[in-house]
Short mmCIF file of C-alpha atoms in Angstrom, two decimals:
data_model
loop_
_atom_site.label_atom_id
_atom_site.label_comp_id
_atom_site.label_asym_id
_atom_site.label_seq_id
_atom_site.Cartn_x
_atom_site.Cartn_y
_atom_site.Cartn_z
CA UNK A 1 -53.72 -56.32 17.82
CA UNK A 2 -57.03 -54.81 16.94
CA UNK A 3 -59.26 -53.96 19.80
CA UNK A 4 -59.98 -56.51 22.32
CA UNK A 5 -63.53 -56.58 23.77
CA UNK A 6 -62.38 -55.28 27.13
CA UNK A 7 -60.91 -52.23 25.63
CA UNK A 8 -63.97 -51.64 23.54
CA UNK A 9 -66.21 -51.37 26.65
CA UNK A 10 -63.62 -49.01 28.62
CA UNK A 11 -63.62 -46.93 25.80
CA UNK A 12 -66.87 -46.66 24.75
CA UNK A 13 -68.43 -47.89 21.34
CA UNK A 14 -67.44 -45.27 18.75
CA UNK A 15 -63.98 -46.59 18.95
CA UNK A 16 -65.21 -49.91 17.93
CA UNK A 17 -67.00 -48.79 15.26
CA UNK A 18 -63.97 -46.54 13.81
CA UNK A 19 -61.96 -49.74 14.11
CA UNK A 20 -64.68 -51.56 11.79
CA UNK A 21 -64.89 -48.37 9.74
CA UNK A 22 -60.98 -48.24 9.62
CA UNK A 23 -60.74 -51.55 8.35
CA UNK A 24 -63.63 -51.04 5.74
CA UNK A 25 -61.99 -47.91 4.18
CA UNK A 26 -58.71 -50.17 3.90
CA UNK A 27 -60.43 -52.96 2.36
CA UNK A 28 -62.07 -50.72 -0.26
CA UNK A 29 -58.54 -49.27 -0.93
CA UNK A 30 -56.96 -53.02 -1.39
CA UNK A 31 -59.59 -53.80 -3.47
CA UNK A 32 -59.58 -50.91 -5.88
CA UNK A 33 -55.48 -50.56 -6.23
CA UNK A 34 -54.10 -53.72 -5.10
CA UNK A 35 -52.87 -54.78 -2.05
CA UNK A 36 -49.38 -54.27 -2.65
CA UNK A 37 -50.03 -51.08 -4.47
CA UNK A 38 -51.81 -49.51 -1.10
CA UNK A 39 -49.66 -47.99 1.78
CA UNK A 40 -50.65 -47.45 4.84
CA UNK A 41 -50.34 -43.57 4.28
CA UNK A 42 -53.13 -44.02 1.72
CA UNK A 43 -55.09 -45.43 4.02
CA UNK A 44 -54.80 -42.77 6.92
CA UNK A 45 -55.28 -40.29 4.59
CA UNK A 46 -58.35 -41.83 3.16
CA UNK A 47 -59.73 -42.12 6.81
CA UNK A 48 -58.53 -38.63 7.49
CA UNK A 49 -56.09 -39.79 10.54
CA UNK A 50 -52.68 -39.62 11.06
CA UNK A 51 -50.53 -42.65 10.44
CA UNK A 52 -49.66 -42.98 14.08
CA UNK A 53 -53.18 -42.94 15.03
CA UNK A 54 -53.78 -45.93 12.41
CA UNK A 55 -51.06 -47.89 13.99
CA UNK A 56 -53.07 -47.52 17.29
CA UNK A 57 -55.90 -49.32 15.51
CA UNK A 58 -54.02 -51.96 13.35
CA UNK A 59 -50.15 -52.69 13.85
CA UNK A 60 -49.68 -53.70 10.11
CA UNK A 61 -51.00 -53.09 6.86
CA UNK A 62 -51.79 -56.89 6.96
CA UNK A 63 -53.80 -56.56 9.90
CA UNK A 64 -56.16 -53.99 8.10
CA UNK A 65 -57.27 -56.13 5.49
CA UNK A 66 -58.10 -59.15 8.26
CA UNK A 67 -60.51 -56.72 10.12
CA UNK A 68 -62.50 -57.51 12.87
CA UNK A 69 -60.81 -60.94 13.24
CA UNK A 70 -59.94 -60.71 16.57
CA UNK A 71 -63.58 -59.68 17.60
CA UNK A 72 -64.75 -62.24 15.65
CA UNK A 73 -62.46 -65.35 17.55
CA UNK A 74 -63.91 -63.95 20.66
CA UNK A 75 -67.47 -64.17 19.45
CA UNK A 76 -66.23 -68.00 18.64
CA UNK A 77 -64.74 -68.41 21.70
CA UNK A 78 -68.29 -67.18 23.85
CA UNK A 79 -70.56 -69.38 21.42
CA UNK A 80 -68.23 -72.49 21.97
CA UNK A 81 -68.33 -72.06 25.18
CA UNK A 82 -71.95 -71.68 25.46
CA UNK A 83 -72.70 -75.22 23.86
CA UNK A 84 -73.83 -78.11 25.57
CA UNK A 85 -71.60 -80.98 26.75
CA UNK A 86 -74.32 -83.49 25.57
CA UNK A 87 -73.81 -83.01 22.08
CA UNK A 88 -71.19 -84.48 19.77
CA UNK A 89 -68.13 -82.15 19.98
CA UNK A 90 -68.22 -82.30 16.38
CA UNK A 91 -71.58 -80.76 15.71
CA UNK A 92 -70.42 -78.22 18.38
CA UNK A 93 -67.55 -77.19 16.28
CA UNK A 94 -69.39 -77.48 13.10
CA UNK A 95 -72.28 -75.01 13.98
CA UNK A 96 -69.60 -72.46 15.54
CA UNK A 97 -67.48 -72.26 12.66
CA UNK A 98 -70.49 -72.07 10.33
CA UNK A 99 -71.40 -69.38 12.46
CA UNK A 100 -68.19 -67.58 12.37
CA UNK A 101 -68.40 -67.38 8.52
CA UNK A 102 -71.82 -66.31 8.26
CA UNK A 103 -72.02 -62.89 6.89
CA UNK A 104 -74.70 -60.09 6.10
CA UNK A 105 -75.52 -60.21 2.55
CA UNK A 106 -74.47 -56.78 1.76
CA UNK A 107 -70.95 -57.41 3.08
CA UNK A 108 -70.54 -60.75 0.96
CA UNK A 109 -68.87 -59.15 -1.98
CA UNK A 110 -66.35 -57.59 -0.25
CA UNK A 111 -65.51 -60.56 2.12
CA UNK A 112 -65.11 -62.51 -1.00
CA UNK A 113 -62.78 -59.96 -2.41
CA UNK A 114 -60.91 -60.08 1.17
CA UNK A 115 -60.67 -63.72 0.84
CA UNK A 116 -59.23 -63.48 -2.78
CA UNK A 117 -56.52 -61.42 -1.80
CA UNK A 118 -55.56 -63.68 1.24
CA UNK A 119 -55.45 -66.90 -1.00
CA UNK A 120 -53.53 -65.18 -3.71
CA UNK A 121 -51.13 -62.47 -2.61
CA UNK A 122 -47.88 -64.02 -1.63
CA UNK A 123 -46.78 -61.11 0.70
CA UNK A 124 -49.87 -62.05 3.01
CA UNK A 125 -48.96 -65.67 3.27
CA UNK A 126 -46.95 -65.67 6.14
CA UNK A 127 -49.04 -63.41 8.16
CA UNK A 128 -51.98 -65.44 7.31
CA UNK A 129 -50.58 -68.49 9.29
CA UNK A 130 -50.20 -66.31 12.44
CA UNK A 131 -53.82 -65.37 12.02
CA UNK A 132 -54.87 -69.00 11.31
CA UNK A 133 -52.92 -70.18 14.31
CA UNK A 134 -55.18 -67.39 16.54
CA UNK A 135 -58.29 -69.37 15.01
CA UNK A 136 -56.85 -72.68 15.45
CA UNK A 137 -56.28 -71.73 19.15
CA UNK A 138 -59.94 -70.98 20.01
CA UNK A 139 -60.90 -74.48 18.39
CA UNK A 140 -58.13 -76.35 20.46
CA UNK A 141 -59.11 -74.64 23.62
CA UNK A 142 -62.61 -75.74 23.27
CA UNK A 143 -61.61 -79.40 22.18
CA UNK A 144 -59.38 -79.22 25.34
CA UNK A 145 -61.89 -78.13 27.86
CA UNK A 146 -64.20 -80.96 26.60
CA UNK A 147 -61.78 -83.91 26.52
CA UNK A 148 -59.97 -82.18 29.72
CA UNK A 149 -56.52 -82.11 27.98
CA UNK A 150 -54.12 -79.23 27.50
CA UNK A 151 -54.90 -77.04 24.27
CA UNK A 152 -51.51 -78.33 23.29
CA UNK A 153 -52.08 -81.99 23.31
CA UNK A 154 -52.25 -84.01 20.18
CA UNK A 155 -55.89 -84.17 19.95
CA UNK A 156 -56.70 -80.75 20.23
CA UNK A 157 -54.47 -79.50 18.01
CA UNK A 158 -55.09 -81.89 15.39
CA UNK A 159 -58.89 -81.63 15.52
CA UNK A 160 -58.27 -77.79 15.19
CA UNK A 161 -55.96 -78.19 11.95
CA UNK A 162 -58.62 -80.44 10.60
CA UNK A 163 -61.27 -77.79 11.22
CA UNK A 164 -58.93 -75.17 9.57
CA UNK A 165 -58.44 -77.72 6.28
CA UNK A 166 -62.25 -77.96 6.15
CA UNK A 167 -62.88 -74.25 6.48
CA UNK A 168 -60.24 -73.57 3.88
CA UNK A 169 -61.56 -76.34 1.44
CA UNK A 170 -64.92 -74.44 1.84
CA UNK A 171 -63.56 -71.22 1.05
CA UNK A 172 -62.11 -72.73 -1.92
CA UNK A 173 -64.97 -73.95 -3.57
CA UNK A 174 -66.63 -70.60 -2.85
CA UNK A 175 -64.26 -68.53 -4.24
CA UNK A 176 -64.49 -70.84 -7.29
CA UNK A 177 -68.08 -69.60 -7.70
CA UNK A 178 -70.11 -72.24 -5.77
CA UNK A 179 -73.73 -71.52 -5.68
CA UNK A 180 -73.72 -72.27 -1.82
CA UNK A 181 -73.49 -70.32 0.94
CA UNK A 182 -70.62 -70.09 3.26
CA UNK A 183 -72.09 -71.52 6.36
CA UNK A 184 -73.90 -74.50 4.06
CA UNK A 185 -70.22 -75.11 2.40
CA UNK A 186 -68.60 -75.47 5.66
CA UNK A 187 -71.48 -77.76 7.13
CA UNK A 188 -70.97 -80.01 3.97
CA UNK A 189 -67.17 -80.18 4.44
CA UNK A 190 -67.76 -81.41 7.84
CA UNK A 191 -70.31 -84.07 6.77
CA UNK A 192 -67.76 -85.38 3.80
CA UNK A 193 -65.23 -85.70 6.44
CA UNK A 194 -67.36 -87.56 8.84
CA UNK A 195 -68.44 -89.86 5.81
CA UNK A 196 -64.88 -90.46 4.51
CA UNK A 197 -62.97 -90.68 7.57
CA UNK A 198 -65.72 -91.34 10.39
CA UNK A 199 -66.99 -94.29 8.60
CA UNK A 200 -63.53 -95.85 8.26
CA UNK A 201 -63.35 -95.63 12.02
CA UNK A 202 -66.61 -97.61 12.30
CA UNK A 203 -65.38 -99.92 9.88
CA UNK A 204 -62.59 -100.91 11.53
CA UNK A 205 -64.18 -100.81 14.94
CA UNK A 206 -66.86 -103.37 13.21
CA UNK A 207 -64.27 -105.92 11.92
CA UNK A 208 -61.87 -105.66 15.15
CA UNK B 1 -48.98 -71.98 6.83
CA UNK B 2 -45.64 -73.06 6.75
CA UNK B 3 -44.47 -75.62 4.11
CA UNK B 4 -42.49 -78.66 3.68
CA UNK B 5 -42.32 -82.07 2.79
CA UNK B 6 -45.64 -83.13 3.33
CA UNK B 7 -44.05 -86.04 1.87
CA UNK B 8 -40.74 -87.45 0.86
CA UNK B 9 -38.88 -85.28 -1.45
CA UNK B 10 -36.85 -86.21 -4.25
CA UNK B 11 -34.18 -84.21 -2.89
CA UNK B 12 -33.12 -86.86 -0.22
CA UNK B 13 -30.88 -89.51 -1.22
CA UNK B 14 -32.55 -92.11 0.10
CA UNK B 15 -35.77 -91.50 -2.07
CA UNK B 16 -34.59 -94.46 -4.10
CA UNK B 17 -35.14 -96.90 -1.32
CA UNK B 18 -38.75 -96.18 -1.12
CA UNK B 19 -39.75 -95.45 -4.25
CA UNK B 20 -40.05 -97.25 -7.60
CA UNK B 21 -37.61 -95.98 -10.36
CA UNK B 22 -40.23 -96.30 -13.06
CA UNK B 23 -41.34 -92.57 -12.95
CA UNK B 24 -37.82 -91.51 -13.58
CA UNK B 25 -36.66 -90.59 -16.55
CA UNK B 26 -32.76 -91.18 -15.60
CA UNK B 27 -30.84 -91.87 -12.56
CA UNK B 28 -27.99 -89.32 -12.86
CA UNK B 29 -30.06 -86.19 -12.96
CA UNK B 30 -32.21 -86.91 -10.14
CA UNK B 31 -29.28 -87.75 -8.05
CA UNK B 32 -28.02 -84.37 -9.20
CA UNK B 33 -31.19 -82.77 -7.78
CA UNK B 34 -30.65 -84.38 -4.51
CA UNK B 35 -27.16 -83.06 -4.22
CA UNK B 36 -28.00 -79.72 -5.07
CA UNK B 37 -30.62 -79.74 -2.56
CA UNK B 38 -28.41 -80.91 0.04
CA UNK B 39 -25.77 -78.55 -0.66
CA UNK B 40 -28.07 -75.64 -0.95
CA UNK B 41 -29.72 -76.55 2.43
CA UNK B 42 -26.61 -76.74 4.26
CA UNK B 43 -25.81 -73.19 3.54
CA UNK B 44 -29.12 -72.04 4.37
CA UNK B 45 -28.67 -73.60 7.98
CA UNK B 46 -25.40 -72.45 8.04
CA UNK B 47 -25.98 -68.60 6.63
CA UNK B 48 -29.56 -68.14 7.04
CA UNK B 49 -32.08 -68.63 3.99
CA UNK B 50 -32.26 -64.77 2.89
CA UNK B 51 -28.54 -64.32 3.70
CA UNK B 52 -27.87 -67.26 1.08
CA UNK B 53 -27.74 -66.30 -2.77
CA UNK B 54 -28.11 -68.85 -5.78
CA UNK B 55 -24.55 -68.03 -6.89
CA UNK B 56 -23.49 -69.02 -3.18
CA UNK B 57 -24.96 -72.56 -3.90
CA UNK B 58 -23.50 -72.52 -7.62
CA UNK B 59 -20.10 -71.93 -6.44
CA UNK B 60 -20.83 -74.70 -3.60
CA UNK B 61 -21.65 -77.34 -5.85
CA UNK B 62 -19.07 -76.34 -8.61
CA UNK B 63 -21.32 -75.51 -11.34
CA UNK B 64 -22.61 -72.31 -12.88
CA UNK B 65 -25.48 -70.32 -12.12
CA UNK B 66 -27.28 -71.31 -15.50
CA UNK B 67 -26.74 -75.23 -14.80
CA UNK B 68 -28.28 -74.95 -11.15
CA UNK B 69 -31.16 -72.93 -12.90
CA UNK B 70 -31.73 -75.87 -14.92
CA UNK B 71 -32.09 -78.07 -12.07
CA UNK B 72 -33.75 -75.33 -9.79
CA UNK B 73 -35.95 -72.34 -11.26
CA UNK B 74 -35.59 -70.52 -7.90
CA UNK B 75 -34.05 -70.52 -4.49
CA UNK B 76 -37.40 -71.48 -2.81
CA UNK B 77 -37.30 -74.51 -5.16
CA UNK B 78 -33.93 -75.57 -3.95
CA UNK B 79 -35.42 -75.58 -0.30
CA UNK B 80 -38.25 -77.92 -1.47
CA UNK B 81 -36.09 -80.29 -3.38
CA UNK B 82 -37.39 -82.34 -6.46
CA UNK B 83 -40.66 -81.85 -5.29
CA UNK B 84 -42.43 -82.53 -8.69
CA UNK B 85 -40.95 -85.76 -8.97
CA UNK B 86 -41.96 -86.59 -5.59
CA UNK B 87 -45.82 -85.85 -6.45
CA UNK B 88 -45.10 -87.77 -9.80
CA UNK B 89 -44.37 -90.78 -7.42
CA UNK B 90 -47.20 -90.41 -5.19
CA UNK B 91 -49.56 -90.39 -8.12
CA UNK B 92 -48.49 -93.48 -9.24
CA UNK B 93 -48.30 -94.82 -5.45
CA UNK B 94 -51.88 -93.92 -5.06
CA UNK B 95 -52.84 -95.52 -8.35
CA UNK B 96 -51.47 -99.07 -7.34
CA UNK B 97 -53.90 -99.10 -3.99
CA UNK B 98 -57.04 -101.71 -4.70
CA UNK B 99 -59.83 -100.23 -5.04
CA UNK B 100 -61.63 -101.86 -2.50
CA UNK B 101 -59.60 -100.48 0.35
CA UNK B 102 -61.83 -97.57 2.15
CA UNK B 103 -60.78 -94.21 0.90
CA UNK B 104 -59.37 -93.11 4.52
CA UNK B 105 -57.32 -95.95 4.69
CA UNK B 106 -55.56 -95.33 1.28
CA UNK B 107 -54.80 -91.78 2.30
CA UNK B 108 -53.54 -92.32 5.40
CA UNK B 109 -51.39 -95.19 4.12
CA UNK B 110 -50.00 -93.22 1.44
CA UNK B 111 -48.95 -90.19 3.63
CA UNK B 112 -47.36 -92.57 5.76
CA UNK B 113 -45.45 -94.40 3.06
CA UNK B 114 -44.23 -90.84 2.17
CA UNK B 115 -42.93 -89.64 5.43
CA UNK B 116 -40.94 -92.72 6.25
CA UNK B 117 -36.90 -91.58 6.60
CA UNK B 118 -34.13 -93.65 7.66
CA UNK B 119 -32.95 -92.66 11.42
CA UNK B 120 -29.60 -90.97 10.06
CA UNK B 121 -31.75 -88.45 8.25
CA UNK B 122 -34.14 -87.28 10.39
CA UNK B 123 -32.29 -84.67 11.97
CA UNK B 124 -31.45 -83.20 8.67
CA UNK B 125 -35.06 -83.30 7.76
CA UNK B 126 -36.03 -81.91 10.57
CA UNK B 127 -33.98 -78.51 10.20
CA UNK B 128 -35.09 -78.74 6.35
CA UNK B 129 -38.76 -78.84 7.77
CA UNK B 130 -38.06 -75.78 10.28
CA UNK B 131 -36.71 -73.71 7.60
CA UNK B 132 -39.69 -74.43 5.59
CA UNK B 133 -42.15 -73.65 8.10
CA UNK B 134 -40.65 -70.57 9.66
CA UNK B 135 -38.87 -68.21 6.64
CA UNK B 136 -41.33 -65.89 5.41
CA UNK B 137 -40.75 -65.93 1.82
CA UNK B 138 -40.75 -69.83 2.04
CA UNK B 139 -44.23 -69.78 3.63
CA UNK B 140 -45.59 -67.72 0.63
CA UNK B 141 -43.89 -70.06 -1.65
CA UNK B 142 -45.43 -73.24 -0.19
CA UNK B 143 -49.08 -72.37 -0.64
CA UNK B 144 -48.01 -72.87 -4.54
CA UNK B 145 -46.83 -76.39 -3.55
CA UNK B 146 -49.61 -77.27 -1.21
CA UNK B 147 -51.67 -76.53 -4.08
CA UNK B 148 -49.75 -79.20 -6.04
CA UNK B 149 -49.94 -81.57 -3.03
CA UNK B 150 -53.50 -81.39 -2.68
CA UNK B 151 -54.46 -81.80 -6.49
CA UNK B 152 -52.71 -85.27 -6.35
CA UNK B 153 -55.11 -86.11 -3.72
CA UNK B 154 -58.03 -84.78 -5.04
CA UNK B 155 -57.38 -86.45 -8.41
CA UNK B 156 -57.21 -89.87 -6.82
CA UNK B 157 -60.44 -88.80 -4.71
CA UNK B 158 -62.28 -87.73 -7.61
CA UNK B 159 -61.39 -90.68 -9.74
CA UNK B 160 -62.41 -92.93 -7.05
CA UNK B 161 -65.76 -91.28 -6.84
CA UNK B 162 -66.37 -90.48 -10.52
CA UNK B 163 -66.24 -86.91 -10.08
CA UNK B 164 -63.87 -84.02 -11.24
CA UNK B 165 -60.96 -83.51 -9.13
CA UNK B 166 -62.42 -79.93 -8.75
CA UNK B 167 -65.77 -81.32 -7.27
CA UNK B 168 -66.58 -80.77 -3.71
CA UNK B 169 -65.73 -84.00 -1.78
CA UNK B 170 -62.44 -84.48 -3.56
CA UNK B 171 -61.05 -80.57 -2.46
CA UNK B 172 -62.45 -80.90 0.67
CA UNK B 173 -60.82 -84.29 1.46
CA UNK B 174 -57.35 -82.91 -0.33
CA UNK B 175 -57.86 -80.20 2.29
CA UNK B 176 -58.31 -82.14 5.31
CA UNK B 177 -55.57 -84.26 4.90
CA UNK B 178 -53.06 -81.31 4.25
CA UNK B 179 -54.55 -80.29 7.51
CA UNK B 180 -53.74 -83.49 9.23
CA UNK B 181 -50.27 -83.62 7.56
CA UNK B 182 -49.30 -79.83 8.96
CA UNK B 183 -50.92 -80.74 12.42
CA UNK B 184 -48.22 -83.91 12.76
CA UNK B 185 -45.47 -81.92 11.25
CA UNK B 186 -45.89 -78.91 13.44
CA UNK B 187 -46.22 -81.14 16.80
CA UNK B 188 -43.01 -83.04 15.55
CA UNK B 189 -41.02 -79.61 15.10
CA UNK B 190 -42.17 -78.70 18.78
CA UNK B 191 -40.80 -82.12 19.93
CA UNK B 192 -37.08 -83.35 19.51
CA UNK B 193 -38.17 -86.95 20.76
CA UNK B 194 -41.34 -87.10 18.60
CA UNK B 195 -41.66 -89.43 15.97
CA UNK B 196 -43.13 -88.06 12.57
CA UNK B 197 -44.63 -91.45 11.48
CA UNK B 198 -46.33 -92.31 14.80
CA UNK B 199 -47.51 -88.52 14.95
CA UNK B 200 -49.22 -88.95 11.35
CA UNK B 201 -50.78 -91.83 12.46
CA UNK B 202 -52.26 -90.61 15.46
CA UNK B 203 -53.52 -87.07 13.16
CA UNK B 204 -55.55 -89.69 11.16
CA UNK B 205 -56.78 -91.93 13.96
CA UNK B 206 -57.75 -88.68 15.78
CA UNK B 207 -59.71 -87.18 13.03
CA UNK B 208 -61.40 -90.79 12.16
CA UNK B 209 -62.65 -90.85 16.10
CA UNK B 210 -63.77 -87.21 16.52
CA UNK B 211 -65.78 -87.11 13.25
CA UNK B 212 -66.63 -90.45 13.34
CA UNK B 213 -68.59 -90.02 17.05
CA UNK B 214 -71.16 -88.29 15.21
CA UNK B 215 -72.61 -91.36 13.47
CA UNK B 216 -71.93 -93.38 16.34
CA UNK B 217 -73.68 -91.33 19.08
CA UNK B 218 -76.71 -90.38 16.64
CA UNK B 219 -76.89 -94.76 16.63
CA UNK B 220 -76.78 -94.92 20.37
CA UNK B 221 -79.27 -92.00 20.52
CA UNK B 222 -81.52 -94.02 18.35
#
């Protein structure tokens, strides 16, 4: 696993920077040569470090492609923890998920390539399932805390899966060349789900 | 993400109970599809997916390797059964719905109709799903299957809304439906006593109420 915030603090800032740098070096190699044609040794030598050192930061080649995902998950977790219970749950989720996918302009071309690889390279699919499960966990924990349920209960799990589906849908659209930016596509996906599924609930409520 | 029979598949012998025959080219080949998939699955469960070869399956079925490949182009496809026929049937099923019925209701009903199995098949279906969800090489293959499944949903939504299946709303709805199905499947596989149809029902209900709450709350505030 990559560095948790706790480890970053204890070891100082430079390690975290290195963690980020390593994933960028790896990503650039993956983009240039293709994911399957790049070895961990290639990444280590491009970074000027030993293979063993690299594995201390990233346990697998797949994790290199996901970069700072764990750090970003922690950021999403704290963002959700700070949301107001007076606001609708789904609105809090929408804004947190949109923020999670807001990248600096300069990083977007690289992020696009990363997501293209994640959606197209077969050897990455099984590993992605695990990373998506980590992502869903953050959502499910928040939903559970709002509803005083367990994160493994049906409602938190379902909402997390639906959010993931909406997110992947937005990415699909983005990779297909949408003019809109990722956070806007994500907000639009949530609005679509609200209008199609949410309005049905109202309709049924109204006729009951 | 795991793979599976988001839906009923042709690989199951009882498929004909639920699904109309008009889409089929003829009964015999479909039965063979189902039988072959059953034989393959039994071998996968006994020896493991990776340890079972296409030759093992052909031998168990008493047919040649080449004949087997005429039915299923790959070992992965054998695990899935005749998914293409299933999608075709699902497409026809969707087309039969009254256009006046709310979109969310049609989608929910379709997903449920395609996930009803007779009791005696449930344990078999569960084993298959476990395999499809947990074997890494099948998980990679499943991405393609999911895409094909989403396409059927997106085509229907697109048609209802008079837009391309590639437009934003059809794609988004298809992804949301896939998420709801995977959620139900995951819960089902985690709990021996769970009922798949009930889980799918509650998956859709949950999304309807959680996503519907925004409009409702805004109203109350206003």
